[in-house]
PDB file of C-alpha atoms in Angstrom:
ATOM      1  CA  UNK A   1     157.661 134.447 114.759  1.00 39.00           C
ATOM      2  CA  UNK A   2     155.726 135.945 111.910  1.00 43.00           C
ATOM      3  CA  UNK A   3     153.797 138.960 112.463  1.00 51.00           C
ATOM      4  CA  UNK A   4     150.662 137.690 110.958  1.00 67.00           C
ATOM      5  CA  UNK A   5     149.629 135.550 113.995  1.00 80.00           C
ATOM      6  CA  UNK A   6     146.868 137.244 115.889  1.00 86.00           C
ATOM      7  CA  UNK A   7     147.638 138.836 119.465  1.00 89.00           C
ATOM      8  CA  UNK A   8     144.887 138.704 121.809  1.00 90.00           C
ATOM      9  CA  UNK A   9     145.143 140.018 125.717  1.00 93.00           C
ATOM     10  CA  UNK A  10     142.733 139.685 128.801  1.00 94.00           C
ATOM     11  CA  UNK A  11     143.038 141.037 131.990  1.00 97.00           C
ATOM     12  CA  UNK A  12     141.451 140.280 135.558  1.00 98.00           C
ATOM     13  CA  UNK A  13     141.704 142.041 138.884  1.00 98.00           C
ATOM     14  CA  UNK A  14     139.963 140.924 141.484  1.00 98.00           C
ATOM     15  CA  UNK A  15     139.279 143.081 144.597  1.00 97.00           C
ATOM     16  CA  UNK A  16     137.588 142.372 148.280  1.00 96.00           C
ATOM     17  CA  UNK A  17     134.278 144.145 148.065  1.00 95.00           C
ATOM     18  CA  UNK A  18     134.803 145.343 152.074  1.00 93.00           C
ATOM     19  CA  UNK A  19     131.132 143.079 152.388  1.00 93.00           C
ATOM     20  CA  UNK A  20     132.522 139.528 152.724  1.00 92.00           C
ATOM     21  CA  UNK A  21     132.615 139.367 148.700  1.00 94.00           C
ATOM     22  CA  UNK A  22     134.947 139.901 145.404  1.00 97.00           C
ATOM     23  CA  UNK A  23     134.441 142.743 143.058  1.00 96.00           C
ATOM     24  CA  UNK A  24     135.577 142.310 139.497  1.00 97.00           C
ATOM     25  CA  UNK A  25     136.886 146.155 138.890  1.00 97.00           C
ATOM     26  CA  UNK A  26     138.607 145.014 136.082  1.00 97.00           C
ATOM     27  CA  UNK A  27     137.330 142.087 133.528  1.00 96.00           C
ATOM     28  CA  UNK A  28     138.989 142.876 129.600  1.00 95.00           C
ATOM     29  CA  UNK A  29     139.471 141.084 126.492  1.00 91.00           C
ATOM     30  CA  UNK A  30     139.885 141.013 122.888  1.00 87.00           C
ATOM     31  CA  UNK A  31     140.283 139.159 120.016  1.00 81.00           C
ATOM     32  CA  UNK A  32     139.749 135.363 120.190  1.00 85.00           C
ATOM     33  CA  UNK A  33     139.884 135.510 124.171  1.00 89.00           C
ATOM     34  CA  UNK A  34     136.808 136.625 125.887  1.00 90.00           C
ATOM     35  CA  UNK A  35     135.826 136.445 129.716  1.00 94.00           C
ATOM     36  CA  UNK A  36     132.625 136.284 131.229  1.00 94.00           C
ATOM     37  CA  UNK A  37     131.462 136.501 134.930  1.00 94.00           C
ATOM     38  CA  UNK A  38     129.592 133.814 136.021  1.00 93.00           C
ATOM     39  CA  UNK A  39     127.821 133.019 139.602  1.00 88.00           C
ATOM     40  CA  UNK A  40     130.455 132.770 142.627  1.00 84.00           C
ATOM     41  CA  UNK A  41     129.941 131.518 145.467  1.00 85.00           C
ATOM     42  CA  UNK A  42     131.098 131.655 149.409  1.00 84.00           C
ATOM     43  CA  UNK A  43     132.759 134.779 148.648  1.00 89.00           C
ATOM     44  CA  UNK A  44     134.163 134.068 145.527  1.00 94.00           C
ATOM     45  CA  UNK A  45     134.137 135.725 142.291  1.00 97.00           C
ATOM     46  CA  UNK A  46     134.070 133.661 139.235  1.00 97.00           C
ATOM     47  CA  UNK A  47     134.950 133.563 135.946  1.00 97.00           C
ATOM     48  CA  UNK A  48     134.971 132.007 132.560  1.00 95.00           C
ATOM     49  CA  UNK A  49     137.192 132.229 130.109  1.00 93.00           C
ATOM     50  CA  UNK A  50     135.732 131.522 126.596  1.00 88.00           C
ATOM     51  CA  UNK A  51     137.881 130.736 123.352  1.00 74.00           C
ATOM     52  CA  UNK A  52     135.717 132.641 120.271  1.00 55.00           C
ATOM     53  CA  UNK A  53     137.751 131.821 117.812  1.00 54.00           C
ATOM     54  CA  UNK A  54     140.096 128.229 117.337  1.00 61.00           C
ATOM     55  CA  UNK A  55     143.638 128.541 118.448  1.00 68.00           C
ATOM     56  CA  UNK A  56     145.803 129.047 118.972  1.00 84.00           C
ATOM     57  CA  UNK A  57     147.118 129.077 115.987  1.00 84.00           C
ATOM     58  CA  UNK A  58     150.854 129.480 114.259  1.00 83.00           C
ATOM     59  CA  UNK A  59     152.376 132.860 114.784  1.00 86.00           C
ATOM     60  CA  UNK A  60     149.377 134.045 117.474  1.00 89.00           C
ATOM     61  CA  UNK A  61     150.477 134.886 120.658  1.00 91.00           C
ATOM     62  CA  UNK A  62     147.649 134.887 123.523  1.00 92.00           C
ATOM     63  CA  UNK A  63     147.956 136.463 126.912  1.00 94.00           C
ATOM     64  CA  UNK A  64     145.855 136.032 130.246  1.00 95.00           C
ATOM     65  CA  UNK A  65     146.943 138.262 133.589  1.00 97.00           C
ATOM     66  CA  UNK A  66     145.072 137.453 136.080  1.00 98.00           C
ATOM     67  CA  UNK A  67     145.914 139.653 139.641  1.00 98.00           C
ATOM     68  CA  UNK A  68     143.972 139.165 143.050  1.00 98.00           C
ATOM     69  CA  UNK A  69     144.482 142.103 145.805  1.00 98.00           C
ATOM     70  CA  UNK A  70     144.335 141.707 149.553  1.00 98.00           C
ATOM     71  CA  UNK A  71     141.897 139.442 151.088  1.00 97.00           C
ATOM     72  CA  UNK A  72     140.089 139.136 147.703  1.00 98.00           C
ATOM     73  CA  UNK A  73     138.952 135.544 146.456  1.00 98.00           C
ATOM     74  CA  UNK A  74     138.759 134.343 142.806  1.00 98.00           C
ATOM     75  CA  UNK A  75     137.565 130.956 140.824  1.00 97.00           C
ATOM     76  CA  UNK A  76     138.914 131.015 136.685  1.00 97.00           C
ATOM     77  CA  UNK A  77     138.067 128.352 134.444  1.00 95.00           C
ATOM     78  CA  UNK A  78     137.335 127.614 130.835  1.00 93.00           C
ATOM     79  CA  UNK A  79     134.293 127.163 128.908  1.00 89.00           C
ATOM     80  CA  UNK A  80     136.188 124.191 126.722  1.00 88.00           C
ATOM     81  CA  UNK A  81     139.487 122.786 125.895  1.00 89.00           C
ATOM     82  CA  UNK A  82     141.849 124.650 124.360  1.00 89.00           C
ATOM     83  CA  UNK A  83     143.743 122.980 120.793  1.00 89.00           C
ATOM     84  CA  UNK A  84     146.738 124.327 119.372  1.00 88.00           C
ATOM     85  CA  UNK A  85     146.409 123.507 115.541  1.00 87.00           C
ATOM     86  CA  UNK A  86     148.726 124.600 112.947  1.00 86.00           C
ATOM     87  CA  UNK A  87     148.086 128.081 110.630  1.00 74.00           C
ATOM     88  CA  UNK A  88     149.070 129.412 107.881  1.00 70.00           C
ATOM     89  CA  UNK A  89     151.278 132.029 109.706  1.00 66.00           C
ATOM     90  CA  UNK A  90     154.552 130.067 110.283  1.00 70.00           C
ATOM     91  CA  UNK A  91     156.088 130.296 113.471  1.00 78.00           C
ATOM     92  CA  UNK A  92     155.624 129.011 116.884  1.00 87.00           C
ATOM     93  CA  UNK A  93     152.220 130.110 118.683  1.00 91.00           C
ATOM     94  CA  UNK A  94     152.649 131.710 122.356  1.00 93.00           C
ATOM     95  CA  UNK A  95     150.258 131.610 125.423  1.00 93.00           C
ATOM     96  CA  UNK A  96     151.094 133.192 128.399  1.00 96.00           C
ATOM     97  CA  UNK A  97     149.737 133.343 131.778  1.00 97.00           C
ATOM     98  CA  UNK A  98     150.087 135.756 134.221  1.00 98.00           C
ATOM     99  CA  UNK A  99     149.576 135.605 137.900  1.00 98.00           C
ATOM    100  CA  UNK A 100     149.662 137.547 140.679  1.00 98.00           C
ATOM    101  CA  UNK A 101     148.324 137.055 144.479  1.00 98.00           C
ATOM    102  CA  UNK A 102     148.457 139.376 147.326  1.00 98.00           C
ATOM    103  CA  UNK A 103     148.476 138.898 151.215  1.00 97.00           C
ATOM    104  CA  UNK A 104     145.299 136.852 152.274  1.00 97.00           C
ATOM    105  CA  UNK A 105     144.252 136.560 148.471  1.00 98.00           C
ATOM    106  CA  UNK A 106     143.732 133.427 147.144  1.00 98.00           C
ATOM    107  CA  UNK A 107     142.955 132.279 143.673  1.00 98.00           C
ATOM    108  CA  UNK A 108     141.357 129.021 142.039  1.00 97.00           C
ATOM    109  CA  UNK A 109     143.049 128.389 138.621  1.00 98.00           C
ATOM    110  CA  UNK A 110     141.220 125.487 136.713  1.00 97.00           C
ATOM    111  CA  UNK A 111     140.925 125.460 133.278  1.00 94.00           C
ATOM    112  CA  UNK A 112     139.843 122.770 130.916  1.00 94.00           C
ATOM    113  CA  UNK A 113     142.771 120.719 128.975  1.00 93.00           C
ATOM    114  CA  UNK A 114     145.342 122.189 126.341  1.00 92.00           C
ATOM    115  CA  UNK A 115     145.204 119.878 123.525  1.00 92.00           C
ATOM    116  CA  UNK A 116     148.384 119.576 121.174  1.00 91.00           C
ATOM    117  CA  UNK A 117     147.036 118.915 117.731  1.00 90.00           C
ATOM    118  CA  UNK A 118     149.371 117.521 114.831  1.00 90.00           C
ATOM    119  CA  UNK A 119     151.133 119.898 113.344  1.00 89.00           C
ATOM    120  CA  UNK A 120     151.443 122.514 115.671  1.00 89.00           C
ATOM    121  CA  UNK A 121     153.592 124.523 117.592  1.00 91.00           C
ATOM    122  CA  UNK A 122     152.584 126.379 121.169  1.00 92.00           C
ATOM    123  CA  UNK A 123     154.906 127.390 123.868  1.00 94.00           C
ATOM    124  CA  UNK A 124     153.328 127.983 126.987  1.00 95.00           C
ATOM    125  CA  UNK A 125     154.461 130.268 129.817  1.00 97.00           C
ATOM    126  CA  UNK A 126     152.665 130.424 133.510  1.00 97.00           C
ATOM    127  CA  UNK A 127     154.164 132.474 136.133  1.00 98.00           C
ATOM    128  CA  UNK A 128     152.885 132.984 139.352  1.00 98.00           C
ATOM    129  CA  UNK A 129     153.602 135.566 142.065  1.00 98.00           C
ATOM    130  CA  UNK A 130     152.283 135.224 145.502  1.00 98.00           C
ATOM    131  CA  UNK A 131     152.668 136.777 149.063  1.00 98.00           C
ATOM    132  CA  UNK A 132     153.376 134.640 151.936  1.00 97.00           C
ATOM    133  CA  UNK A 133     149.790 134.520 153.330  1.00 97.00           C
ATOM    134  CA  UNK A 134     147.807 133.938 149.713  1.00 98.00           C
ATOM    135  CA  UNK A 135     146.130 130.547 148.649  1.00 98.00           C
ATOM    136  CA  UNK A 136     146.808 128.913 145.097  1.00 98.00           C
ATOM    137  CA  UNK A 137     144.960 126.105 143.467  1.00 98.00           C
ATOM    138  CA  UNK A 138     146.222 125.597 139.828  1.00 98.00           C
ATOM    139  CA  UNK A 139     145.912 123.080 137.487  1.00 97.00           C
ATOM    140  CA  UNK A 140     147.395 122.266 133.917  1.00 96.00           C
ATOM    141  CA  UNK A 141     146.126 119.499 132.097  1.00 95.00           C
ATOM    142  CA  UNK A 142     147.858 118.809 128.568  1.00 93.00           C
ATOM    143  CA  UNK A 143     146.915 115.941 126.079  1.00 93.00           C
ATOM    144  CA  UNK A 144     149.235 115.331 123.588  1.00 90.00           C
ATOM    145  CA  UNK A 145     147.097 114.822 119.832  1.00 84.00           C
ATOM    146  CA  UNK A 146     143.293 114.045 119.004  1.00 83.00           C
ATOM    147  CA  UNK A 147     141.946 110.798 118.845  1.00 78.00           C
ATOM    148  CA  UNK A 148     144.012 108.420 116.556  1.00 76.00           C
ATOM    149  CA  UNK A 149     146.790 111.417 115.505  1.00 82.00           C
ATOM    150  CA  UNK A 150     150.369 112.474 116.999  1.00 84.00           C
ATOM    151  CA  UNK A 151     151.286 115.386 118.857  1.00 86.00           C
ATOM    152  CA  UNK A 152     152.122 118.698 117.857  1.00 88.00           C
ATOM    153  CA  UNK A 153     155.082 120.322 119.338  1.00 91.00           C
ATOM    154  CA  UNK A 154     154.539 121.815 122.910  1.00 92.00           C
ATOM    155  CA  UNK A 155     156.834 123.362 125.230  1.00 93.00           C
ATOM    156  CA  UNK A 156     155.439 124.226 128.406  1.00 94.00           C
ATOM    157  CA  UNK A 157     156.899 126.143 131.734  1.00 96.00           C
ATOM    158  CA  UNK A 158     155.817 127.023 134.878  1.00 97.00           C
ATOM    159  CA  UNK A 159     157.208 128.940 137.628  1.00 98.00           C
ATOM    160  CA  UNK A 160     155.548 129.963 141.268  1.00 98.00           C
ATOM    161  CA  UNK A 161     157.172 132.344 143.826  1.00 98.00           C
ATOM    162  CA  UNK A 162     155.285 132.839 147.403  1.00 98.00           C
ATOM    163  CA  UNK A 163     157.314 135.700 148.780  1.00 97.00           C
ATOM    164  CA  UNK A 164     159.714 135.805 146.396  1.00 96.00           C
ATOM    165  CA  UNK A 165     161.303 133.012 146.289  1.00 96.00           C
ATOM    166  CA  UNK A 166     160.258 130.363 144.058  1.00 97.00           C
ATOM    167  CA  UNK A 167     159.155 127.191 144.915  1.00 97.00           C
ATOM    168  CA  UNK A 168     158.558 125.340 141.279  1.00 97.00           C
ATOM    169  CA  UNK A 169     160.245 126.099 138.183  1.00 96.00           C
ATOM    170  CA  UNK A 170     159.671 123.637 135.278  1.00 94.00           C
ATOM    171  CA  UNK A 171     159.829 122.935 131.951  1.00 92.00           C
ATOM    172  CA  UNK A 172     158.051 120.002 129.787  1.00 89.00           C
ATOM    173  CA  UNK A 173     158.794 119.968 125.829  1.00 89.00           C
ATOM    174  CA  UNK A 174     157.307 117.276 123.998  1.00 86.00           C
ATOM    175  CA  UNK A 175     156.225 115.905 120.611  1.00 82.00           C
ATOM    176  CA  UNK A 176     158.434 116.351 117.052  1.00 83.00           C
ATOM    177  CA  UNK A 177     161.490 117.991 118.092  1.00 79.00           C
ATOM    178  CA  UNK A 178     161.576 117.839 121.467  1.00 76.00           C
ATOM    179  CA  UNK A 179     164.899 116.461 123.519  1.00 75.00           C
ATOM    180  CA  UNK A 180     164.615 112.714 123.429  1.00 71.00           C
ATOM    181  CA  UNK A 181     162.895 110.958 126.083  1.00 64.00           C
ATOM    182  CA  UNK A 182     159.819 112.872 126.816  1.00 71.00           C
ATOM    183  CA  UNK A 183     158.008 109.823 125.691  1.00 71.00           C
ATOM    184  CA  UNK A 184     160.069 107.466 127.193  1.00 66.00           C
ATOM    185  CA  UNK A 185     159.482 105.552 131.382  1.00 71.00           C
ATOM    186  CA  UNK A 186     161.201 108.870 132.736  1.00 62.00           C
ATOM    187  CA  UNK A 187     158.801 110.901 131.404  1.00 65.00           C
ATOM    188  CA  UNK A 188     155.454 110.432 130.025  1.00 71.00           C
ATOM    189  CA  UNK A 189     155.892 106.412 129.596  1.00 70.00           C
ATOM    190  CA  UNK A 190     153.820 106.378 126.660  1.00 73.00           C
ATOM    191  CA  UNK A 191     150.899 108.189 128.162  1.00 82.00           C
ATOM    192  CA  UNK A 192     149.359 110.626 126.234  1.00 85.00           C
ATOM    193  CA  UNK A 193     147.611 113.477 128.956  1.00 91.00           C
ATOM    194  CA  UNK A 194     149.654 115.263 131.602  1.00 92.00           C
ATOM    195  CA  UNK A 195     148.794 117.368 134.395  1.00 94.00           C
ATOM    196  CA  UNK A 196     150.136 118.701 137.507  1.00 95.00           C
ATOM    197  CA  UNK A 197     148.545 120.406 140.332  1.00 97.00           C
ATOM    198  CA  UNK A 198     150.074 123.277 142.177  1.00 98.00           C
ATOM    199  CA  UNK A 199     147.912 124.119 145.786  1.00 97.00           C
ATOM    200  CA  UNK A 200     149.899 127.411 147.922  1.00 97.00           C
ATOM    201  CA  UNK A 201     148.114 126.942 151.615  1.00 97.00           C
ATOM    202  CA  UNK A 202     149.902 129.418 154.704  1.00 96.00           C
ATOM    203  CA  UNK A 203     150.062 126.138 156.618  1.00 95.00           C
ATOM    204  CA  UNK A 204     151.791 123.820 154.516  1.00 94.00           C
ATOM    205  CA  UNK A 205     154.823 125.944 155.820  1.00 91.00           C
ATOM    206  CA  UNK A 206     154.805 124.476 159.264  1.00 92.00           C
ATOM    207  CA  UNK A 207     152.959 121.113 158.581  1.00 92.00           C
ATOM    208  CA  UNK A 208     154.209 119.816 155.205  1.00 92.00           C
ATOM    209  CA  UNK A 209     152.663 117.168 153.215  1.00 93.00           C
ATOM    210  CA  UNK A 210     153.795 114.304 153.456  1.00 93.00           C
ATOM    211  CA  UNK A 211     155.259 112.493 149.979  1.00 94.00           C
ATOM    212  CA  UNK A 212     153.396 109.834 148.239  1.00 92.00           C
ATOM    213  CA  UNK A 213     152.191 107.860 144.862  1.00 91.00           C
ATOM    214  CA  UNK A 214     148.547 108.237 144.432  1.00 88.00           C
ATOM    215  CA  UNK A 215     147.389 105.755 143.169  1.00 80.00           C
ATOM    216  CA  UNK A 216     148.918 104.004 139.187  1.00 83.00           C
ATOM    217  CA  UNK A 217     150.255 107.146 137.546  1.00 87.00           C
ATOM    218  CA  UNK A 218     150.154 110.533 140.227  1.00 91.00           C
ATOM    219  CA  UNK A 219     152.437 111.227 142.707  1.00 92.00           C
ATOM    220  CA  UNK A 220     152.169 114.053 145.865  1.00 95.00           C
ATOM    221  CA  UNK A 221     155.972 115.975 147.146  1.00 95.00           C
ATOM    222  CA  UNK A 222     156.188 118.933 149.256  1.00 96.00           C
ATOM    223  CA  UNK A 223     157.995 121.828 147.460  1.00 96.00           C
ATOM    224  CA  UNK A 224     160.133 124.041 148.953  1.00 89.00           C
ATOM    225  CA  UNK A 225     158.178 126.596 151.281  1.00 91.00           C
ATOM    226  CA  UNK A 226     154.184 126.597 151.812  1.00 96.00           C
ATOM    227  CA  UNK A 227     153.350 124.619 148.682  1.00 97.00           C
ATOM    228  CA  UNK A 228     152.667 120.957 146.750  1.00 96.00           C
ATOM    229  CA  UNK A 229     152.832 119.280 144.042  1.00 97.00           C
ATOM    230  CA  UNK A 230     150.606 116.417 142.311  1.00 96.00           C
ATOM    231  CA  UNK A 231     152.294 115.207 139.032  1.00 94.00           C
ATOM    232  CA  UNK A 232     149.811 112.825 136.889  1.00 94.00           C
ATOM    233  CA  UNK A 233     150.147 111.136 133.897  1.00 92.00           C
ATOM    234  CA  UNK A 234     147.478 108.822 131.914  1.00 92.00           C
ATOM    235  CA  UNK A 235     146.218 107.567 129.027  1.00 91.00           C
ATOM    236  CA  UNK A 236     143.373 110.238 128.227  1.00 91.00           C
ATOM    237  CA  UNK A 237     142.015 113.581 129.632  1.00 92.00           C
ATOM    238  CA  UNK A 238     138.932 111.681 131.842  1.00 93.00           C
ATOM    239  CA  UNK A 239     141.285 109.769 133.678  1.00 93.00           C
ATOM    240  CA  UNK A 240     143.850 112.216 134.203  1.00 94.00           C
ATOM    241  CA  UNK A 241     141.046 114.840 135.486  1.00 95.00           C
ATOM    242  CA  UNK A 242     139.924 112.088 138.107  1.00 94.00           C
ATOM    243  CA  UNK A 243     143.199 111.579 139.035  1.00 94.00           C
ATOM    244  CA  UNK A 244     143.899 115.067 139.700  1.00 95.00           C
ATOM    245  CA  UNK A 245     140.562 115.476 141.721  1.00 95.00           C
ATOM    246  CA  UNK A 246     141.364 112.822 143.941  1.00 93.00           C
ATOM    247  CA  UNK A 247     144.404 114.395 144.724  1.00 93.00           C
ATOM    248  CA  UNK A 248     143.020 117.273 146.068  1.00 94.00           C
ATOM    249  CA  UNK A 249     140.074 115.862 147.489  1.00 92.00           C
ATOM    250  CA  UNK A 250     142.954 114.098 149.577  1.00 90.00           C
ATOM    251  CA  UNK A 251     145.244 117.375 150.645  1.00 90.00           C
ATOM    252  CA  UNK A 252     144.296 118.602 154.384  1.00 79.00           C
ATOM    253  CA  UNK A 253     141.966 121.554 154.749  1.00 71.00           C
ATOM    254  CA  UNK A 254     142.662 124.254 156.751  1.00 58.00           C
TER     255      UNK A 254
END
């Protein structure tokens, strides 16, 4: 990768405030990420994460960690969509996420769509840590080229551990140079957004959920240990949102 791509890092911790709320000790950015608090609710912090600048771009290599301590509670999202679009640094662009959850912690990870514009090249890593008694909601949503173009290259992977052991580990490449078949009935079908939805709940350990299709296009499994998984595809961003929403809206509450 060339060294003229930018490199950009942000850091949250969130931390129980010992008065039924989440303190933000430590909310840091640079470069073309930025994060903003924004009103919480219930005993959640919340925050945004804002892109200032487009990208990324070729050669740049972004990097969110994100870490919740006991019994604290935190909502992230994104002001917009991210786009990948080519630059003139050659080389693939990076973005990697960073998670971490501790006992009784529980974290809300919903950002907006990553959009794969023509041309470029973005390999995405999350990685998520939690302990056996934190709560995960997290969402990916990818959509492969604008309106009326092809995709750019994207490789994406994502691996969660509750307790150590990992539950999900897996990897989506698609678009010019990717293994064959990504666009094929095994895989994306010829549907052009993606998204899976990962929710971590305590209980899920003793009372699974139950497998099922969701409706045309989404599907529900139980993963290995306290944990689910809603795979979706469609053929744009609105309806692949809805279905993901539904999906939830249809897990059992605690």
């Amino acid at each position: 990768m060339s060294g003229a791509g930018v490199r950009s890092v942000a850091r949250i911790v969130a931390r129980d405030d010992g008065r039924g709320g989440t303190a933000l000790p430590v909310l840091e950015s640079d470069g073309p990420l930025a994060l903003r608090r924004t009103r919480g609710s219930g005993g959640r912090a919340r925050v945004m994460l804002v892109g200032a600048m487009s990208g990324p771009l070729g050669g740049d290599h972004f990097t969110v960690e994100g870490r919740v301590e006991e019994g604290a509670r935190l909502s992230v999202g994104s002001a917009a969509a991210t786009i990948a679009l080519p630059g003139q640094a050659k080389g693939e662009a990076r973005y990697d996420v960073r998670l971490a959850v501790a006992g009784h912690g529980e974290l809300h990870w919903l950002p907006e769509q990553l959009i794969s514009a023509q041309g470029s090249d973005l390999s995405v890593t999350t990685r998520v840590d939690l302990a056996a008694t934190a709560r995960l909601v997290l969402r990916e949503e990818q959509v492969l080229g604008r309106v009326g173009e092809e995709p750019g290259r994207l490789t994406s992977r994502l691996t969660v551990r509750v307790a150590g052991q990992v539950v999900l580990d897996q990897e989506l490449a698609c678009g010019p140079g990717a293994p064959g078949g990504w666009d094929g009935p095994a895989v994306l079908s010829g549907y052009r957004a993606v998204g899976q939805l990962v929710v971590v709940r305590p209980e899920f350990g003793t009372d699974p959920v139950t497998a099922a299709v969701l409706g045309e296009g989404a599907s529900l499994v139980p993963l290995a240990g306290p944990a689910a998984l809603v795979t979706a595809v469609a053929p744009d961003a609105l309806r692949l949102r809805r279905l993901l929403d539904e999906a939830l809206a249809s897990l059992p509450r605690a």
